[in-house]
Coordinates of C-alpha atoms in Angstrom, one line a residue:
M719 CA -57.6 -126.5 -74.3
K720 CA -54.2 -126.8 -71.9
I721 CA -50.9 -125.1 -73.0
S722 CA -48.1 -125.7 -70.6
I723 CA -44.6 -124.3 -71.3
A724 CA -41.5 -126.2 -70.1
R725 CA -39.7 -124.7 -67.0
T726 CA -36.7 -125.5 -68.5
A727 CA -37.4 -123.7 -72.0
G728 CA -35.3 -121.5 -73.6
F729 CA -31.9 -120.2 -72.7
C730 CA -29.8 -121.8 -71.0
M731 CA -27.1 -120.6 -68.7
G732 CA -23.9 -120.3 -71.1
V733 CA -26.4 -119.4 -73.9
R734 CA -27.9 -116.6 -71.7
R735 CA -24.6 -115.4 -71.0
A736 CA -22.8 -115.5 -74.4
V737 CA -26.1 -113.3 -75.6
D738 CA -25.7 -110.8 -72.7
M739 CA -22.0 -110.8 -73.2
V740 CA -22.2 -109.6 -77.0
L741 CA -25.5 -107.3 -76.5
D742 CA -23.8 -105.5 -73.2
A743 CA -20.5 -105.0 -75.7
S744 CA -22.8 -103.7 -78.5
N745 CA -24.2 -101.5 -76.1
K746 CA -21.3 -99.8 -75.0
A747 CA -18.5 -100.0 -77.3
K748 CA -17.9 -97.9 -80.3
E749 CA -15.6 -100.1 -82.1
P750 CA -16.5 -102.9 -84.8
I751 CA -18.0 -105.9 -83.0
Y752 CA -17.9 -109.8 -84.1
T753 CA -18.6 -113.3 -83.4
Y754 CA -16.2 -116.2 -84.5
G755 CA -18.8 -118.2 -86.4
P756 CA -22.6 -118.0 -85.3
L757 CA -22.7 -117.5 -81.4
I758 CA -25.5 -120.1 -80.9
H759 CA -27.7 -121.9 -83.1
N760 CA -30.6 -119.9 -83.6
P761 CA -31.2 -118.3 -86.9
Q762 CA -34.0 -115.4 -85.4
V763 CA -31.1 -114.5 -82.7
L764 CA -28.3 -114.3 -85.5
E765 CA -30.8 -112.3 -87.6
M766 CA -31.3 -109.6 -84.3
L767 CA -27.6 -109.6 -84.0
E768 CA -27.1 -108.4 -87.4
S769 CA -29.9 -106.0 -87.1
K770 CA -27.1 -104.3 -84.2
Q771 CA -24.6 -104.5 -86.7
I772 CA -22.9 -107.4 -84.9
F773 CA -21.6 -109.8 -87.8
R774 CA -20.2 -112.8 -87.9
L775 CA -16.4 -113.8 -88.7
D776 CA -15.8 -117.2 -90.3
K777 CA -12.2 -116.8 -91.4
I778 CA -9.4 -115.0 -89.3
P779 CA -7.7 -113.0 -91.5
E780 CA -4.3 -111.8 -91.0
S781 CA -4.9 -108.3 -89.4
G782 CA -7.9 -106.7 -88.1
K783 CA -9.6 -104.5 -85.5
G784 CA -12.3 -104.3 -83.3
I785 CA -14.1 -107.0 -80.7
V786 CA -14.5 -110.9 -81.4
L787 CA -16.8 -112.9 -79.3
I788 CA -15.9 -116.8 -79.0
R789 CA -19.0 -118.2 -79.6
A790 CA -20.8 -119.9 -76.9
H791 CA -19.6 -123.7 -78.1
G792 CA -15.7 -122.9 -77.7
V793 CA -13.4 -123.0 -80.5
P794 CA -10.1 -124.9 -80.5
P795 CA -7.1 -122.9 -78.4
Q796 CA -5.0 -122.3 -82.0
D797 CA -8.0 -120.1 -82.9
E798 CA -8.2 -117.9 -79.8
K799 CA -4.8 -117.1 -80.5
A800 CA -4.9 -116.4 -84.1
L801 CA -7.6 -113.7 -83.4
A802 CA -5.6 -112.0 -80.9
D803 CA -2.5 -112.2 -82.7
A804 CA -4.7 -110.6 -85.9
G805 CA -5.2 -107.5 -83.4
F806 CA -8.5 -108.4 -82.2
T807 CA -9.9 -107.8 -78.8
V808 CA -11.3 -111.3 -77.7
L809 CA -13.8 -111.8 -75.3
N810 CA -14.2 -115.2 -74.6
A811 CA -18.2 -116.5 -74.0
T812 CA -17.7 -120.2 -73.9
C813 CA -19.9 -121.8 -72.1
P814 CA -18.6 -122.7 -68.4
R815 CA -19.6 -126.1 -69.1
V816 CA -18.0 -126.3 -72.2
V817 CA -14.7 -125.2 -70.3
R818 CA -15.0 -128.0 -68.0
V819 CA -14.7 -130.3 -70.5
Q820 CA -11.9 -128.4 -72.5
V821 CA -10.0 -128.3 -69.1
I822 CA -10.5 -132.3 -68.6
I823 CA -9.1 -133.1 -72.0
D824 CA -6.2 -130.4 -71.6
K825 CA -5.5 -132.2 -68.7
Y826 CA -5.8 -135.9 -69.8
S827 CA -4.0 -135.0 -73.2
K828 CA -0.9 -133.4 -71.6
K829 CA -0.5 -136.8 -70.2
G830 CA -0.2 -138.6 -73.3
Y831 CA -4.0 -140.0 -72.9
D832 CA -6.4 -140.3 -75.7
T833 CA -9.7 -138.8 -75.7
V834 CA -13.2 -140.4 -76.8
I835 CA -15.8 -137.8 -77.6
L836 CA -19.1 -138.7 -77.6
G837 CA -20.8 -135.8 -79.9
D838 CA -21.3 -134.8 -83.4
E839 CA -17.3 -134.7 -85.3
K840 CA -18.6 -131.7 -87.5
H841 CA -20.3 -129.8 -84.4
P842 CA -18.7 -126.8 -83.3
E843 CA -18.5 -127.7 -79.8
V844 CA -16.7 -130.8 -80.8
I845 CA -14.7 -129.2 -83.0
G846 CA -13.0 -126.9 -80.4
L847 CA -12.8 -129.6 -77.8
L848 CA -10.8 -131.8 -80.5
G849 CA -7.9 -129.0 -80.4
Y850 CA -7.2 -129.7 -76.7
A851 CA -6.5 -133.5 -77.5
R852 CA -3.4 -132.8 -79.2
G853 CA -4.1 -134.9 -82.3
K854 CA -5.7 -137.7 -80.2
G855 CA -9.0 -137.3 -80.4
H856 CA -11.6 -139.7 -81.6
T857 CA -15.3 -138.9 -81.9
I858 CA -18.3 -141.4 -81.6
T859 CA -21.9 -141.5 -81.8
S860 CA -22.6 -144.8 -80.6
V861 CA -21.4 -147.8 -78.4
E862 CA -21.0 -149.7 -81.8
Q863 CA -18.6 -146.9 -83.1
L864 CA -16.6 -147.1 -79.8
S865 CA -16.2 -150.6 -79.9
A866 CA -14.7 -150.3 -83.3
L867 CA -12.1 -148.3 -82.0
P868 CA -8.6 -149.7 -81.0
R869 CA -8.2 -150.6 -77.2
F870 CA -6.3 -147.6 -76.4
E871 CA -3.6 -147.9 -73.1
K872 CA -4.8 -145.2 -71.5
A873 CA -7.9 -143.2 -72.7
V874 CA -10.6 -140.3 -71.2
V875 CA -14.0 -140.4 -72.5
V876 CA -15.9 -137.2 -72.4
A877 CA -19.5 -136.2 -74.0
Q878 CA -20.5 -132.9 -75.9
T879 CA -22.4 -131.3 -73.3
T880 CA -25.7 -131.3 -75.1
Q881 CA -25.7 -135.1 -75.9
N882 CA -28.3 -137.7 -75.5
T883 CA -28.0 -138.7 -71.5
K884 CA -29.1 -142.3 -72.1
I885 CA -26.5 -143.0 -75.4
F886 CA -23.9 -141.7 -72.7
A887 CA -25.1 -144.2 -69.7
D888 CA -24.7 -146.9 -72.7
I889 CA -21.0 -145.8 -73.6
K890 CA -20.2 -145.8 -70.3
A891 CA -21.8 -149.2 -69.3
W892 CA -19.7 -150.7 -72.5
C893 CA -16.6 -149.2 -70.9
R894 CA -16.8 -150.8 -67.3
S895 CA -17.3 -153.9 -69.1
N896 CA -14.8 -153.7 -71.9
A897 CA -12.4 -151.2 -71.1
P898 CA -12.2 -150.5 -67.2
H899 CA -9.0 -148.7 -67.1
Y900 CA -10.8 -145.5 -69.0
E901 CA -11.3 -142.2 -67.2
I902 CA -14.9 -141.6 -67.7
F903 CA -16.5 -138.0 -67.3
N904 CA -19.9 -137.6 -67.7
T905 CA -19.9 -134.1 -69.1
I906 CA -23.5 -133.5 -70.4
C907 CA -24.8 -130.5 -69.3
D908 CA -27.6 -130.9 -66.3
S909 CA -29.6 -128.6 -67.9
T910 CA -29.6 -130.6 -71.1
E911 CA -30.9 -133.6 -69.0
K912 CA -33.3 -131.8 -67.4
R913 CA -34.7 -130.6 -70.5
Q914 CA -34.8 -134.1 -71.7
N915 CA -36.3 -135.6 -68.6
E916 CA -38.6 -132.8 -68.7
V917 CA -40.1 -133.8 -72.1
R918 CA -40.3 -137.2 -71.1
E919 CA -42.4 -136.3 -67.8
M920 CA -44.6 -133.9 -69.4
A921 CA -45.1 -136.2 -72.8
E922 CA -46.9 -138.4 -70.0
T923 CA -49.8 -135.9 -68.8
H924 CA -50.2 -133.9 -72.3
D925 CA -51.4 -135.2 -75.7
A926 CA -48.7 -133.7 -77.8
V927 CA -45.3 -131.7 -77.8
I928 CA -43.9 -128.7 -79.5
V929 CA -40.3 -128.5 -79.7
V930 CA -39.1 -125.1 -80.6
G931 CA -35.8 -124.4 -81.8
G932 CA -33.1 -124.0 -84.4
K933 CA -33.1 -126.7 -87.0
F934 CA -29.5 -126.7 -86.8
S935 CA -29.2 -126.5 -82.9
G936 CA -27.9 -130.1 -81.5
N937 CA -29.6 -129.7 -78.2
T938 CA -32.8 -129.0 -79.8
K939 CA -32.5 -131.9 -82.3
R940 CA -32.2 -134.0 -79.7
L941 CA -35.3 -132.6 -77.7
A942 CA -36.9 -133.4 -80.6
Q943 CA -35.9 -136.8 -80.7
V944 CA -36.8 -137.3 -77.2
A945 CA -39.9 -135.9 -77.8
A946 CA -40.4 -138.4 -80.6
E947 CA -39.6 -141.5 -78.7
T948 CA -42.4 -140.8 -76.0
G949 CA -44.9 -141.8 -78.8
K950 CA -46.7 -138.8 -78.2
P951 CA -47.6 -136.5 -81.6
S952 CA -44.6 -134.0 -81.8
M953 CA -43.2 -131.6 -84.1
H954 CA -39.8 -129.3 -84.2
I955 CA -40.6 -125.8 -85.3
E956 CA -38.2 -122.7 -85.6
E957 CA -41.2 -120.3 -85.3
A958 CA -44.8 -120.3 -84.9
S959 CA -45.9 -120.1 -88.5
E960 CA -44.3 -123.8 -89.2
I961 CA -46.9 -125.5 -86.6
D962 CA -48.8 -127.9 -88.6
Y963 CA -52.5 -127.2 -86.7
S964 CA -54.1 -130.1 -88.4
S965 CA -51.8 -132.4 -86.8
L966 CA -53.0 -131.2 -83.2
S967 CA -57.0 -131.3 -84.3
H968 CA -57.6 -134.2 -81.7
V969 CA -55.6 -133.0 -78.7
Q970 CA -56.7 -131.6 -75.8
S971 CA -53.4 -130.4 -74.1
I972 CA -49.7 -129.2 -75.6
A973 CA -46.6 -129.2 -74.2
I974 CA -44.4 -126.6 -75.6
T975 CA -40.6 -127.1 -74.6
A976 CA -37.4 -125.1 -76.5
G977 CA -34.1 -125.8 -76.9
A978 CA -31.2 -124.1 -75.0
S979 CA -30.6 -121.2 -77.9
T980 CA -34.1 -120.5 -78.5
P981 CA -35.1 -117.1 -76.9
N982 CA -38.2 -115.9 -74.8
W983 CA -39.8 -114.1 -77.0
I984 CA -40.2 -117.1 -79.9
I985 CA -41.6 -119.3 -77.1
N986 CA -43.8 -117.0 -75.9
D987 CA -45.1 -116.0 -79.3
T988 CA -45.4 -119.8 -80.0
C989 CA -47.6 -120.2 -76.8
C990 CA -49.7 -117.4 -78.1
R991 CA -50.4 -118.4 -81.4
V992 CA -51.3 -122.0 -80.5
G993 CA -53.9 -120.5 -77.8
Q994 CA -55.1 -118.2 -80.3
A995 CA -55.5 -120.8 -83.2
F996 CA -57.4 -123.0 -80.6
R997 CA -59.8 -120.3 -79.6
E998 CA -60.7 -119.8 -83.1
K999 CA -63.1 -123.2 -82.5
R1000 CA -64.9 -121.8 -80.1
P1001 CA -66.4 -118.2 -81.3
G1002 CA -67.9 -117.1 -78.1
R1003 CA -64.4 -117.7 -76.2
K1004 CA -62.7 -115.9 -78.9
K1005 CA -65.2 -112.7 -79.0
V1006 CA -64.7 -112.3 -75.0
M1007 CA -60.8 -113.1 -75.0
A1008 CA -60.3 -110.6 -78.2
V1009 CA -61.9 -108.0 -76.1
L1010 CA -59.7 -108.4 -73.0
D1011 CA -56.5 -108.5 -75.4
V1012 CA -57.3 -105.5 -76.9
L1013 CA -58.3 -103.8 -73.2
M1014 CA -55.2 -105.0 -71.8
K1015 CA -52.8 -104.1 -74.9
A1016 CA -54.2 -100.6 -75.1
N1017 CA -53.8 -100.0 -71.4
I1018 CA -57.5 -99.5 -70.5
I1019 CA -57.5 -102.1 -67.6
L1020 CA -54.4 -100.6 -66.4
A1021 CA -55.9 -97.2 -66.5
A1022 CA -59.0 -98.3 -64.5
G1023 CA -56.4 -100.1 -62.0
A1024 CA -54.9 -96.5 -61.4
A1025 CA -58.4 -94.8 -61.1
A1026 CA -59.2 -97.6 -58.4
L1027 CA -56.0 -97.5 -56.7
T1028 CA -56.3 -93.7 -56.3
L1029 CA -59.7 -94.4 -54.2
G1030 CA -58.2 -97.1 -52.7
T1031 CA -55.4 -94.7 -51.3
A1032 CA -57.9 -92.3 -50.3
M1033 CA -59.0 -94.4 -47.7
I1034 CA -55.5 -94.3 -46.3
S1035 CA -55.4 -90.8 -46.5
G1036 CA -58.4 -89.6 -45.6
V1037 CA -59.5 -87.8 -49.1
E1038 CA -63.3 -87.2 -49.3
N1039 CA -65.1 -87.3 -52.8
P1040 CA -62.0 -88.7 -54.4
G1041 CA -63.8 -89.3 -57.5
I1042 CA -62.5 -86.2 -59.7
P1043 CA -58.9 -87.2 -58.6
A1044 CA -59.5 -91.2 -59.9
V1045 CA -60.4 -90.2 -63.0
I1046 CA -57.6 -87.7 -63.4
S1047 CA -55.2 -90.6 -62.5
M1048 CA -57.0 -92.7 -65.5
F1049 CA -56.5 -90.4 -68.1
Y1050 CA -53.1 -89.8 -67.1
I1051 CA -51.5 -93.4 -66.8
L1052 CA -53.4 -94.2 -70.0
S1053 CA -52.2 -91.4 -71.7
M1054 CA -48.7 -92.1 -70.5
Q1055 CA -48.6 -95.5 -70.6
I1056 CA -49.6 -95.3 -74.2
M1057 CA -46.8 -93.0 -75.0
N1058 CA -44.3 -95.4 -73.3
N1059 CA -45.4 -98.3 -75.4
M1060 CA -44.9 -96.0 -78.6
M1061 CA -41.4 -95.3 -77.4
T1062 CA -40.6 -99.0 -76.7
L1063 CA -41.6 -100.8 -79.8
G1064 CA -38.2 -101.9 -80.3
S1065 CA -38.2 -104.3 -77.5
D1066 CA -41.7 -105.3 -77.6
T1067 CA -40.7 -106.6 -81.0
Y1068 CA -39.5 -109.0 -79.0
N1069 CA -40.9 -109.0 -75.8
K1070 CA -44.6 -108.6 -76.8
P1071 CA -44.5 -109.2 -80.7
D1072 CA -48.5 -109.1 -80.6
R1073 CA -48.9 -105.9 -78.9
A1074 CA -46.0 -104.0 -81.6
A1075 CA -48.1 -105.2 -84.2
L1076 CA -51.2 -103.7 -82.7
Y1077 CA -49.6 -100.5 -82.2
K1078 CA -47.6 -100.1 -85.4
E1079 CA -50.8 -101.1 -87.3
N1080 CA -53.2 -98.3 -85.1
K1081 CA -50.5 -95.9 -84.5
I1082 CA -52.9 -93.1 -85.2
W1083 CA -55.4 -93.8 -83.3
L1084 CA -53.6 -94.7 -80.5
L1085 CA -51.9 -91.3 -80.3
L1086 CA -55.0 -89.7 -80.9
L1087 CA -56.4 -91.6 -77.5
A1088 CA -53.3 -90.8 -75.6
F1089 CA -53.9 -86.9 -76.6
L1090 CA -57.4 -87.0 -75.8
S1091 CA -56.9 -88.6 -72.6
G1092 CA -53.8 -86.4 -71.5
A1093 CA -56.2 -83.3 -72.4
A1094 CA -58.7 -84.4 -70.4
G1095 CA -56.5 -85.0 -67.4
L1096 CA -55.5 -81.7 -67.3
Y1097 CA -58.4 -79.8 -68.0
L1098 CA -59.9 -82.0 -64.8
A1099 CA -56.4 -81.1 -63.0
W1100 CA -57.2 -77.2 -64.0
T1101 CA -60.3 -77.7 -62.3
R1102 CA -58.3 -78.7 -59.4
G1103 CA -56.2 -75.5 -58.9
W1104 CA -53.0 -74.5 -60.6
G1105 CA -50.8 -76.5 -58.4
Y1106 CA -52.8 -79.7 -59.4
F1107 CA -52.5 -78.5 -63.3
S1108 CA -48.7 -77.8 -63.0
V1109 CA -47.6 -80.8 -61.2
L1110 CA -49.5 -83.3 -64.4
L1111 CA -48.3 -80.9 -66.7
I1112 CA -44.8 -81.3 -65.5
M1113 CA -45.1 -85.0 -65.1
M1114 CA -46.5 -85.3 -68.4
L1115 CA -43.7 -83.5 -70.1
L1116 CA -40.8 -85.3 -68.5
G1117 CA -42.7 -88.8 -69.5
M1118 CA -42.8 -87.9 -73.0
S1119 CA -38.9 -86.0 -73.2
Y1120 CA -37.8 -89.6 -71.6
N1121 CA -36.2 -90.3 -74.9
R1122 CA -35.1 -86.8 -75.4
T1123 CA -31.7 -85.5 -75.4
I1124 CA -31.8 -82.8 -72.6
I1125 CA -28.1 -82.3 -72.1
P1126 CA -26.0 -81.8 -75.6
P1127 CA -23.6 -84.4 -76.0
V1128 CA -19.8 -82.9 -75.9
S1129 CA -17.0 -84.5 -77.7
R1130 CA -14.7 -86.2 -74.9
S1131 CA -16.8 -85.5 -72.2
R1132 CA -17.1 -87.9 -69.5
I1133 CA -20.6 -87.3 -69.0
K1134 CA -22.8 -90.1 -70.6
I1135 CA -26.1 -89.1 -69.7
Y1136 CA -27.6 -87.0 -72.0
R1137 CA -31.5 -88.1 -71.6
I1138 CA -33.2 -89.2 -68.7
K1139 CA -33.3 -92.9 -70.1
D1140 CA -29.5 -92.8 -70.0
V1141 CA -29.9 -92.8 -66.0
P1142 CA -29.8 -96.7 -65.4
G1143 CA -33.1 -98.1 -63.5
S1144 CA -34.9 -94.7 -64.3
K1145 CA -37.6 -96.3 -66.2
T1146 CA -38.8 -98.5 -63.4
I1147 CA -38.0 -95.9 -60.7
L1148 CA -39.9 -93.0 -62.3
I1149 CA -43.0 -95.0 -62.9
A1150 CA -43.7 -96.2 -59.8
A1151 CA -43.0 -92.6 -58.4
A1152 CA -45.1 -91.2 -61.3
W1153 CA -48.1 -93.6 -59.8
G1154 CA -47.9 -92.9 -56.3
I1155 CA -48.2 -89.2 -57.0
V1156 CA -51.1 -89.4 -59.3
T1157 CA -52.8 -91.6 -57.6
S1158 CA -52.1 -90.4 -53.6
L1159 CA -49.7 -87.8 -53.1
M1160 CA -51.7 -85.1 -55.5
P1161 CA -54.9 -85.8 -54.1
G1162 CA -54.1 -85.8 -50.5
L1163 CA -52.1 -82.4 -50.9
S1164 CA -55.3 -81.0 -52.8
F1165 CA -57.7 -81.9 -50.3
D1166 CA -55.5 -80.9 -47.3
A1167 CA -55.7 -84.0 -46.0
N1168 CA -53.4 -85.7 -43.0
F1169 CA -49.8 -85.1 -44.5
G1170 CA -48.6 -88.2 -42.6
L1171 CA -51.2 -90.3 -43.6
T1172 CA -51.2 -89.0 -47.3
L1173 CA -47.3 -90.1 -47.0
I1174 CA -47.9 -93.3 -46.0
A1175 CA -50.5 -93.6 -49.1
F1176 CA -48.2 -92.6 -51.3
I1177 CA -45.3 -95.0 -50.1
F1178 CA -48.2 -98.0 -50.6
A1179 CA -48.9 -97.0 -53.8
T1180 CA -45.5 -96.4 -55.2
G1181 CA -44.6 -99.8 -54.1
L1182 CA -47.5 -101.6 -55.9
A1183 CA -46.6 -100.0 -58.8
F1184 CA -42.5 -100.4 -58.4
A1185 CA -43.9 -104.4 -58.0
R1186 CA -45.7 -104.4 -60.9
T1187 CA -43.1 -102.2 -63.0
A1188 CA -39.9 -104.2 -61.9
F1189 CA -41.8 -107.7 -62.6
M1190 CA -42.9 -106.7 -66.0
D1191 CA -39.1 -105.7 -66.6
I1192 CA -38.1 -108.9 -65.6
L1193 CA -40.2 -110.8 -67.9
A1194 CA -39.0 -108.7 -70.6
V1195 CA -35.2 -108.6 -69.8
Q1196 CA -34.2 -110.7 -73.3
G1197 CA -35.7 -107.8 -74.9
D1198 CA -34.9 -105.0 -73.0
R1199 CA -31.1 -106.1 -73.8
I1200 CA -31.7 -106.2 -77.2
A1201 CA -32.8 -103.1 -77.5
G1202 CA -30.2 -101.5 -75.1
R1203 CA -32.5 -100.2 -72.3
E1204 CA -30.9 -100.1 -68.8
T1205 CA -33.9 -101.6 -66.9
L1206 CA -33.7 -102.5 -63.2
P1207 CA -33.4 -106.3 -64.0
I1208 CA -30.4 -105.4 -66.2
L1209 CA -28.7 -103.2 -63.8
L1210 CA -29.3 -105.3 -60.7
G1211 CA -29.9 -108.7 -62.0
K1212 CA -33.1 -110.8 -62.2
K1213 CA -32.2 -112.6 -58.9
K1214 CA -31.5 -109.3 -57.0
T1215 CA -34.6 -107.6 -58.8
L1216 CA -37.0 -110.2 -57.8
N1217 CA -35.8 -109.9 -54.1
L1218 CA -36.6 -106.5 -54.0
V1219 CA -39.9 -107.0 -55.4
R1220 CA -40.8 -109.9 -52.6
Y1221 CA -39.9 -107.3 -49.7
T1222 CA -41.6 -104.1 -51.5
L1223 CA -44.9 -106.4 -51.6
V1224 CA -43.8 -108.0 -48.0
A1225 CA -44.5 -104.0 -47.1
A1226 CA -47.3 -103.2 -49.0
I1227 CA -49.2 -106.1 -47.2
I1228 CA -48.0 -105.2 -43.5
I1229 CA -49.1 -101.5 -44.4
P1230 CA -53.0 -101.9 -44.6
L1231 CA -53.0 -104.4 -41.9
I1232 CA -51.2 -102.0 -39.2
L1233 CA -53.2 -99.0 -40.4
S1234 CA -56.3 -100.9 -39.8
I1235 CA -55.8 -101.6 -36.1
W1236 CA -56.3 -97.2 -35.7
M1237 CA -58.3 -97.0 -38.5
S1238 CA -61.6 -98.6 -40.4
G1239 CA -61.3 -102.5 -40.6
V1240 CA -61.8 -102.2 -44.0
I1241 CA -58.6 -100.9 -45.1
C1242 CA -57.0 -104.3 -44.2
G1243 CA -58.5 -105.5 -47.5
L1244 CA -56.2 -103.4 -49.7
S1245 CA -53.5 -106.0 -48.7
V1246 CA -55.3 -108.3 -51.3
I1247 CA -53.8 -106.6 -53.7
P1248 CA -50.0 -107.0 -53.1
A1249 CA -50.8 -110.6 -51.5
V1250 CA -52.0 -111.6 -54.8
M1251 CA -48.8 -110.2 -56.7
L1252 CA -46.9 -112.0 -54.1
I1253 CA -48.6 -115.1 -54.7
L1254 CA -48.3 -114.6 -58.8
I1255 CA -44.4 -114.2 -58.2
F1256 CA -43.9 -117.4 -56.6
R1257 CA -46.1 -119.2 -58.9
H1258 CA -43.4 -117.9 -61.4
K1259 CA -40.5 -119.6 -59.9
K1260 CA -42.2 -123.1 -60.3
D1261 CA -45.4 -123.1 -62.6
N1262 CA -45.1 -124.0 -66.2
D1263 CA -48.4 -123.1 -67.4
I1264 CA -47.6 -119.3 -67.6
S1265 CA -47.0 -116.5 -70.5
A1266 CA -45.8 -113.3 -70.2
N1267 CA -49.4 -111.9 -71.0
F1268 CA -51.1 -114.1 -68.1
Y1269 CA -48.6 -112.5 -65.7
E1270 CA -49.3 -109.0 -67.1
F1271 CA -53.1 -109.6 -66.9
W1272 CA -53.1 -110.8 -63.2
F1273 CA -50.9 -108.2 -62.3
E1274 CA -53.4 -105.4 -63.2
I1275 CA -56.7 -106.8 -62.4
P1276 CA -56.1 -107.1 -58.6
L1277 CA -55.8 -103.4 -58.5
L1278 CA -59.6 -102.9 -59.5
F1279 CA -60.2 -104.8 -56.6
A1280 CA -59.6 -101.3 -54.6
A1281 CA -62.3 -99.7 -56.0
L1282 CA -64.5 -102.6 -54.1
V1283 CA -62.6 -101.8 -50.8
A1284 CA -63.4 -98.4 -51.3
A1285 CA -67.0 -98.7 -52.0
V1286 CA -67.3 -101.0 -49.1
G1287 CA -65.6 -98.4 -46.8
L1288 CA -68.2 -95.9 -47.9

C-alpha cells in the first residue's frame, strides 16, 4: 500500500499567517481576544481556539475592549472601522492575496467601474470584497450568469482567491470575445491553482484520493470537486474517523490532499489511520510495525541511539572501555525523554495524537520506566565517581524543573522569565547540550582522555542532537505554537532554523572525515550519520510520501550505526 501526501496539503500562507497571529496574540496578551467571525473554515482549528479562550465575535457591539482579529477572508472596510470605533484593538489578519483583490476593486470602483466577482455570494471573502465595490458589485459562478448581466460601460473582473481555475479561464475567454473592454485580473491564489493541479496529477498515479478539510471550506470543496472530476474514487472528510474503508478495499495506492485551512495534525492523523487500517489486513506486518511503533514512541530506539553515539564518540576522544558510559547515556536519555514527552502532552495532542494517547493510557507505567531508568543511570554514574554522579544528577534535576517556576513572579516586574521554559529556544539548545555532555564530555573527562579530542567529540554529538531536535521542532511547529512553546523554529522561523540545521549537519559530516586523516580511518564512518540526516532534510523539501513519524524514525535509526562503526574500530 502506497500512501502519498500532497506537497501542497495543509495551511496556505494566508491561513498560516492568520493562525500564527492569533496564537501569538493569545500567548502574549492579557486582554480578551476575539476573531471577527470564524478565523478560518475548519471546525477543529476553531475548537482549538476556543480551548485557548479565543472566541468568535459575530456582531459588532456599540462598545467593547480587547483584541479583535480580522479573519483571513477579510471583511468590508465599514466593519473594520466599526470595530475600531467600538474600542477594540484591531489586528488585520486578512490574507495578503485577498488584500490584493481588495486593492484592485477599490482602485477601479473609485473610477466608477462595476465589479464582477467570480465567487460564492455568501462566502465571507466575497462579502468582504463587495464592501470595496461601492454598491456596484456583482457575483457570478458561471459563464451563463456572466452573460446574463448587463453589458457595463466599464467593468473590472476578478475572482475569489479559491475559485476553480478552469471556470475562470472560461470567464476570461467569454470576456475576450463578448466584452473586450473589461479589465480582467486573475486573482485566484497560485496556492489554489497548485493544489488543484497537484490533485489532477496525483490522481493519475494513484487509485483513490482523500481530500481532508472543513465541509464549509470553499477551497476544500472545490478541491474535492476537482478530485471527483478525475474519475478516480474520492472522498471529502473532515477527520480520519469519517473514512469509508469499504470503498477503498480494492485500491493499492491512495493520495491524500487537504484544503488551505486544514492543520498538519489532522493530515498526519489521517495518514497514520489509513496506514494502520491497511496494515491490519496483513497480520505479520501489523505485529512488526506495532512493536516498532511502541519502541519509537516510548523512546527506546532513541535511548539505544544515545548508547551507540557514546560508543562512536569514544573513538574520537580515545575513551577505552566506554561500555558503562554508553549504558548511562541510554538510561539518562530514556528517563529524560519520557519525562519530556509527559510535559509536552499539550502540543503532542496536535503534533502526535497517537503518541499523546499512548502516554495518557500508560502514564503510570511510563513514569515508572522513567524513574527506574533514571535511578539505574545514577547508580552506574555513582560507580564512576562523585563527579560523574553529581553532573548527571544536576542534569536530571534541571530537566525535571524545566516547566517549574524558579524565580517567583513579581507584579509589575519587567522580568518575564520565571522558568527555564520561558527562555526562548531553550528546549532545543538544552536537549542538544545534554546529549553532548552525557554521550561524550562526561565519558571523556571521566577517563582522562585528551581534552581537545573530547571537545571535538562533544561538538560532533551536540551537533547531531541539535539537528535532530531542531528538525523535529520544525515538523511540530503548529502544535508547539498552539501550546505556547517558544521553540527555535518559532523564534527564528522555519526557514532560518532549517538552514541552521543544514549547516550543522555539514559540519558534522566534515569532522570525522578530517579526523580520519590523523586517526583511524574507521572514524570516517561516523560521517554516515549526519549524511543520512541531511539527505532526509532535502527529501523533506520535495518528497510527498512523508509523515512526521517517518522522519522521526529515520532520524533515530542512523544513530545506531555509530555502534557498528565502534565495533569495526575495535
